[in-house]
C-alpha cells in the first residue's frame, strides 16, 4: 500500500475525507520528508498546483494531520513550527541531531530508546506510547573549520 492510500485509510477511520487539496498537502510533505517544512513553506510549494488554496487551509490541514497522528508538529528552537511525517513503519517518532552552529538537522531513524521503554514499564509500570529525542550540539566540521553558515553570519556583522 502506498503512503497516500495508507493516509486515506487513516482519514476514513476518523470519518474524514482526503480531499484533493489535503492530498496535495500530504504529497508535499512526502516529497520533502527530510526538510521539516513550516506552514508557509508547505503553502508556497502547494500553491503552484492549487493557486486558489489559502494559507488558512494549509494550516487547518496540517493541524488535522497532527490530530490524526499522521504528522508531528515540532519546534527546533528557532521559533518556527515545523511538520514531520510520522513513519508508518516505526512505532515512535525518529530522533534528530541539531547543529547549533550551522543549523543542520539530521534524522536518526533507529529507535535507541526501546530498552529504556521496557525498563520504565518493568520498574515503574509506565507504558510509553511515544517519545521524541532531539540532540543539540555541533558537528566537528563546524567547530574546527567553521562552516558556511558561521562565515555568512560573520560577513553580515
PDB file of C-alpha atoms in Angstrom:
ATOM      1  CA  UNK A   1       0.000   0.000   0.000  1.00  0.00           C
ATOM      2  CA  UNK A   2       1.431   3.373  -0.937  1.00  0.00           C
ATOM      3  CA  UNK A   3       1.662   6.165   1.681  1.00  0.00           C
ATOM      4  CA  UNK A   4      -1.267   8.161   0.241  1.00  0.00           C
ATOM      5  CA  UNK A   5      -3.575   5.119   0.412  1.00  0.00           C
ATOM      6  CA  UNK A   6      -2.469   4.465   3.992  1.00  0.00           C
ATOM      7  CA  UNK A   7      -3.158   8.089   4.969  1.00  0.00           C
ATOM      8  CA  UNK A   8      -6.534   7.981   3.183  1.00  0.00           C
ATOM      9  CA  UNK A   9      -7.409   4.979   5.354  1.00  0.00           C
ATOM     10  CA  UNK A  10      -6.392   6.906   8.476  1.00  0.00           C
ATOM     11  CA  UNK A  11      -8.653   9.767   7.399  1.00  0.00           C
ATOM     12  CA  UNK A  12     -11.571   7.412   6.693  1.00  0.00           C
ATOM     13  CA  UNK A  13     -11.140   5.670  10.059  1.00  0.00           C
ATOM     14  CA  UNK A  14     -11.813   9.038  11.708  1.00  0.00           C
ATOM     15  CA  UNK A  15     -14.670   9.946   9.313  1.00  0.00           C
ATOM     16  CA  UNK A  16     -12.672  12.495   7.323  1.00  0.00           C
ATOM     17  CA  UNK A  17     -12.145  12.677   3.580  1.00  0.00           C
ATOM     18  CA  UNK A  18      -8.760  13.017   1.965  1.00  0.00           C
ATOM     19  CA  UNK A  19      -9.774  15.730  -0.481  1.00  0.00           C
ATOM     20  CA  UNK A  20      -7.591  16.619  -3.450  1.00  0.00           C
ATOM     21  CA  UNK A  21      -6.334  19.708  -1.610  1.00  0.00           C
ATOM     22  CA  UNK A  22      -5.459  17.694   1.504  1.00  0.00           C
ATOM     23  CA  UNK A  23      -3.807  15.059  -0.663  1.00  0.00           C
ATOM     24  CA  UNK A  24      -1.689  17.754  -2.340  1.00  0.00           C
ATOM     25  CA  UNK A  25      -0.539  18.978   1.086  1.00  0.00           C
ATOM     26  CA  UNK A  26       0.297  15.413   2.160  1.00  0.00           C
ATOM     27  CA  UNK A  27       2.176  14.874  -1.103  1.00  0.00           C
ATOM     28  CA  UNK A  28       4.292  17.969  -0.421  1.00  0.00           C
ATOM     29  CA  UNK A  29       5.188  16.519   2.987  1.00  0.00           C
ATOM     30  CA  UNK A  30       6.046  13.172   1.390  1.00  0.00           C
ATOM     31  CA  UNK A  31       8.142  14.804  -1.339  1.00  0.00           C
ATOM     32  CA  UNK A  32      10.027  16.919   1.220  1.00  0.00           C
ATOM     33  CA  UNK A  33      10.150  14.436   4.090  1.00  0.00           C
ATOM     34  CA  UNK A  34      13.715  15.335   5.103  1.00  0.00           C
ATOM     35  CA  UNK A  35      13.038  19.091   5.116  1.00  0.00           C
ATOM     36  CA  UNK A  36      10.700  19.523   8.120  1.00  0.00           C
ATOM     37  CA  UNK A  37       8.664  22.226   6.399  1.00  0.00           C
ATOM     38  CA  UNK A  38       6.838  25.115   8.057  1.00  0.00           C
ATOM     39  CA  UNK A  39       3.222  26.039   7.214  1.00  0.00           C
ATOM     40  CA  UNK A  40       4.464  28.832   4.957  1.00  0.00           C
ATOM     41  CA  UNK A  41       6.881  26.534   3.128  1.00  0.00           C
ATOM     42  CA  UNK A  42       4.162  23.939   2.512  1.00  0.00           C
ATOM     43  CA  UNK A  43       1.872  26.726   1.302  1.00  0.00           C
ATOM     44  CA  UNK A  44       4.457  28.122  -1.132  1.00  0.00           C
ATOM     45  CA  UNK A  45       5.042  24.679  -2.648  1.00  0.00           C
ATOM     46  CA  UNK A  46       1.401  23.562  -2.852  1.00  0.00           C
ATOM     47  CA  UNK A  47       0.055  26.823  -4.255  1.00  0.00           C
ATOM     48  CA  UNK A  48       1.807  26.152  -7.584  1.00  0.00           C
ATOM     49  CA  UNK A  49      -0.633  23.252  -8.073  1.00  0.00           C
ATOM     50  CA  UNK A  50      -3.573  24.868  -6.252  1.00  0.00           C
ATOM     51  CA  UNK A  51      -3.271  28.654  -6.738  1.00  0.00           C
ATOM     52  CA  UNK A  52      -6.607  29.325  -5.006  1.00  0.00           C
ATOM     53  CA  UNK A  53      -5.664  27.363  -1.886  1.00  0.00           C
ATOM     54  CA  UNK A  54      -5.325  29.673   1.093  1.00  0.00           C
ATOM     55  CA  UNK A  55      -2.739  29.685   3.843  1.00  0.00           C
ATOM     56  CA  UNK A  56      -5.514  29.075   6.399  1.00  0.00           C
ATOM     57  CA  UNK A  57      -6.492  25.859   4.598  1.00  0.00           C
ATOM     58  CA  UNK A  58      -2.903  24.634   4.708  1.00  0.00           C
ATOM     59  CA  UNK A  59      -2.720  25.493   8.409  1.00  0.00           C
ATOM     60  CA  UNK A  60      -6.025  23.716   9.199  1.00  0.00           C
ATOM     61  CA  UNK A  61      -4.980  20.660   7.187  1.00  0.00           C
ATOM     62  CA  UNK A  62      -1.642  20.417   8.973  1.00  0.00           C
ATOM     63  CA  UNK A  63      -3.399  20.709  12.336  1.00  0.00           C
ATOM     64  CA  UNK A  64      -5.821  17.949  11.295  1.00  0.00           C
ATOM     65  CA  UNK A  65      -2.877  15.789  10.233  1.00  0.00           C
ATOM     66  CA  UNK A  66      -1.424  16.359  13.709  1.00  0.00           C
ATOM     67  CA  UNK A  67      -4.723  15.439  15.370  1.00  0.00           C
ATOM     68  CA  UNK A  68      -4.816  12.227  13.313  1.00  0.00           C
ATOM     69  CA  UNK A  69      -1.189  11.461  14.312  1.00  0.00           C
ATOM     70  CA  UNK A  70      -0.042  11.498  10.699  1.00  0.00           C
ATOM     71  CA  UNK A  71       2.407  14.343  11.244  1.00  0.00           C
ATOM     72  CA  UNK A  72       4.177  15.686  14.300  1.00  0.00           C
ATOM     73  CA  UNK A  73       4.390  19.413  14.961  1.00  0.00           C
ATOM     74  CA  UNK A  74       7.868  20.296  16.174  1.00  0.00           C
ATOM     75  CA  UNK A  75       9.990  23.266  17.079  1.00  0.00           C
ATOM     76  CA  UNK A  76      13.758  23.010  16.827  1.00  0.00           C
ATOM     77  CA  UNK A  77      14.494  26.130  18.846  1.00  0.00           C
ATOM     78  CA  UNK A  78      14.151  28.634  16.013  1.00  0.00           C
ATOM     79  CA  UNK A  79      10.594  29.670  16.926  1.00  0.00           C
ATOM     80  CA  UNK A  80       9.111  28.134  13.771  1.00  0.00           C
ATOM     81  CA  UNK A  81       6.604  25.296  13.929  1.00  0.00           C
ATOM     82  CA  UNK A  82       7.649  22.578  11.503  1.00  0.00           C
ATOM     83  CA  UNK A  83       5.848  19.441  10.420  1.00  0.00           C
ATOM     84  CA  UNK A  84       7.354  15.993  10.277  1.00  0.00           C
ATOM     85  CA  UNK A  85       5.630  12.920   8.863  1.00  0.00           C
ATOM     86  CA  UNK A  86       5.300  10.059  11.282  1.00  0.00           C
ATOM     87  CA  UNK A  87       6.768   6.913   9.808  1.00  0.00           C
ATOM     88  CA  UNK A  88       4.235   4.143   9.285  1.00  0.00           C
ATOM     89  CA  UNK A  89       6.934   1.528   9.802  1.00  0.00           C
ATOM     90  CA  UNK A  90       8.106   2.769  13.187  1.00  0.00           C
ATOM     91  CA  UNK A  91       6.075   2.759  16.366  1.00  0.00           C
ATOM     92  CA  UNK A  92       7.653   6.017  17.536  1.00  0.00           C
ATOM     93  CA  UNK A  93       8.991   9.212  16.058  1.00  0.00           C
ATOM     94  CA  UNK A  94      12.565   9.316  14.881  1.00  0.00           C
ATOM     95  CA  UNK A  95      15.211  11.395  16.604  1.00  0.00           C
ATOM     96  CA  UNK A  96      17.168  14.433  15.453  1.00  0.00           C
ATOM     97  CA  UNK A  97      20.670  15.881  15.598  1.00  0.00           C
ATOM     98  CA  UNK A  98      20.513  19.693  15.503  1.00  0.00           C
ATOM     99  CA  UNK A  99      23.721  21.668  14.955  1.00  0.00           C
ATOM    100  CA  UNK A 100      23.867  24.881  16.983  1.00  0.00           C
ATOM    101  CA  UNK A 101      26.454  26.340  14.590  1.00  0.00           C
ATOM    102  CA  UNK A 102      25.112  25.680  11.088  1.00  0.00           C
ATOM    103  CA  UNK A 103      21.517  24.682  11.859  1.00  0.00           C
ATOM    104  CA  UNK A 104      21.834  21.353  10.036  1.00  0.00           C
ATOM    105  CA  UNK A 105      19.144  18.889  11.021  1.00  0.00           C
ATOM    106  CA  UNK A 106      19.803  15.179  10.646  1.00  0.00           C
ATOM    107  CA  UNK A 107      17.392  12.348  11.373  1.00  0.00           C
ATOM    108  CA  UNK A 108      18.163   9.172  13.248  1.00  0.00           C
ATOM    109  CA  UNK A 109      15.642   6.536  12.200  1.00  0.00           C
ATOM    110  CA  UNK A 110      16.717   3.870  14.700  1.00  0.00           C
ATOM    111  CA  UNK A 111      14.791   3.627  17.961  1.00  0.00           C
ATOM    112  CA  UNK A 112      17.565   3.766  20.556  1.00  0.00           C
ATOM    113  CA  UNK A 113      15.161   4.049  23.465  1.00  0.00           C
ATOM    114  CA  UNK A 114      13.332   0.741  23.184  1.00  0.00           C
ATOM    115  CA  UNK A 115      15.256  -0.861  26.074  1.00  0.00           C
ATOM    116  CA  UNK A 116      14.572   2.213  28.232  1.00  0.00           C
ATOM    117  CA  UNK A 117      10.858   1.912  27.453  1.00  0.00           C
ATOM    118  CA  UNK A 118      10.877  -1.721  28.565  1.00  0.00           C
ATOM    119  CA  UNK A 119      12.690  -0.758  31.769  1.00  0.00           C
ATOM    120  CA  UNK A 120      10.169   2.014  32.516  1.00  0.00           C
ATOM    121  CA  UNK A 121       7.362  -0.493  32.159  1.00  0.00           C
ATOM    122  CA  UNK A 122       9.100  -3.098  34.344  1.00  0.00           C
ATOM    123  CA  UNK A 123      10.255  -0.763  37.097  1.00  0.00           C
ATOM    124  CA  UNK A 124       7.508   1.871  37.138  1.00  0.00           C
ATOM    125  CA  UNK A 125       4.519   0.216  35.498  1.00  0.00           C
ATOM    126  CA  UNK A 126       4.587   3.028  32.923  1.00  0.00           C
ATOM    127  CA  UNK A 127       3.845   2.209  29.278  1.00  0.00           C
ATOM    128  CA  UNK A 128       5.427   4.648  26.835  1.00  0.00           C
ATOM    129  CA  UNK A 129       3.179   5.353  23.861  1.00  0.00           C
ATOM    130  CA  UNK A 130       5.528   7.763  22.099  1.00  0.00           C
ATOM    131  CA  UNK A 131       8.714   9.730  22.554  1.00  0.00           C
ATOM    132  CA  UNK A 132      10.895  12.208  20.727  1.00  0.00           C
ATOM    133  CA  UNK A 133      14.529  12.968  21.322  1.00  0.00           C
ATOM    134  CA  UNK A 134      16.491  15.896  19.914  1.00  0.00           C
ATOM    135  CA  UNK A 135      20.252  16.141  20.385  1.00  0.00           C
ATOM    136  CA  UNK A 136      21.620  19.692  20.190  1.00  0.00           C
ATOM    137  CA  UNK A 137      25.305  20.347  19.704  1.00  0.00           C
ATOM    138  CA  UNK A 138      27.734  20.927  16.890  1.00  0.00           C
ATOM    139  CA  UNK A 139      29.490  18.882  14.262  1.00  0.00           C
ATOM    140  CA  UNK A 140      33.283  18.626  14.457  1.00  0.00           C
ATOM    141  CA  UNK A 141      33.491  20.138  10.974  1.00  0.00           C
ATOM    142  CA  UNK A 142      31.591  23.206  12.181  1.00  0.00           C
ATOM    143  CA  UNK A 143      33.759  23.625  15.296  1.00  0.00           C
ATOM    144  CA  UNK A 144      37.151  23.032  13.679  1.00  0.00           C
ATOM    145  CA  UNK A 145      36.975  24.659  10.264  1.00  0.00           C
ATOM    146  CA  UNK A 146      33.998  26.942  10.605  1.00  0.00           C
ATOM    147  CA  UNK A 147      31.053  26.192   8.428  1.00  0.00           C
ATOM    148  CA  UNK A 148      29.368  28.113   5.654  1.00  0.00           C
ATOM    149  CA  UNK A 149      26.601  29.493   7.901  1.00  0.00           C
ATOM    150  CA  UNK A 150      29.097  30.694  10.522  1.00  0.00           C
ATOM    151  CA  UNK A 151      31.141  32.507   7.823  1.00  0.00           C
ATOM    152  CA  UNK A 152      27.970  34.090   6.371  1.00  0.00           C
ATOM    153  CA  UNK A 153      26.917  35.462   9.777  1.00  0.00           C
ATOM    154  CA  UNK A 154      30.401  36.962  10.293  1.00  0.00           C
ATOM    155  CA  UNK A 155      30.181  38.682   6.909  1.00  0.00           C
ATOM    156  CA  UNK A 156      26.876  40.293   7.875  1.00  0.00           C
ATOM    157  CA  UNK A 157      28.262  41.649  11.184  1.00  0.00           C
TER     158      UNK A 157
END
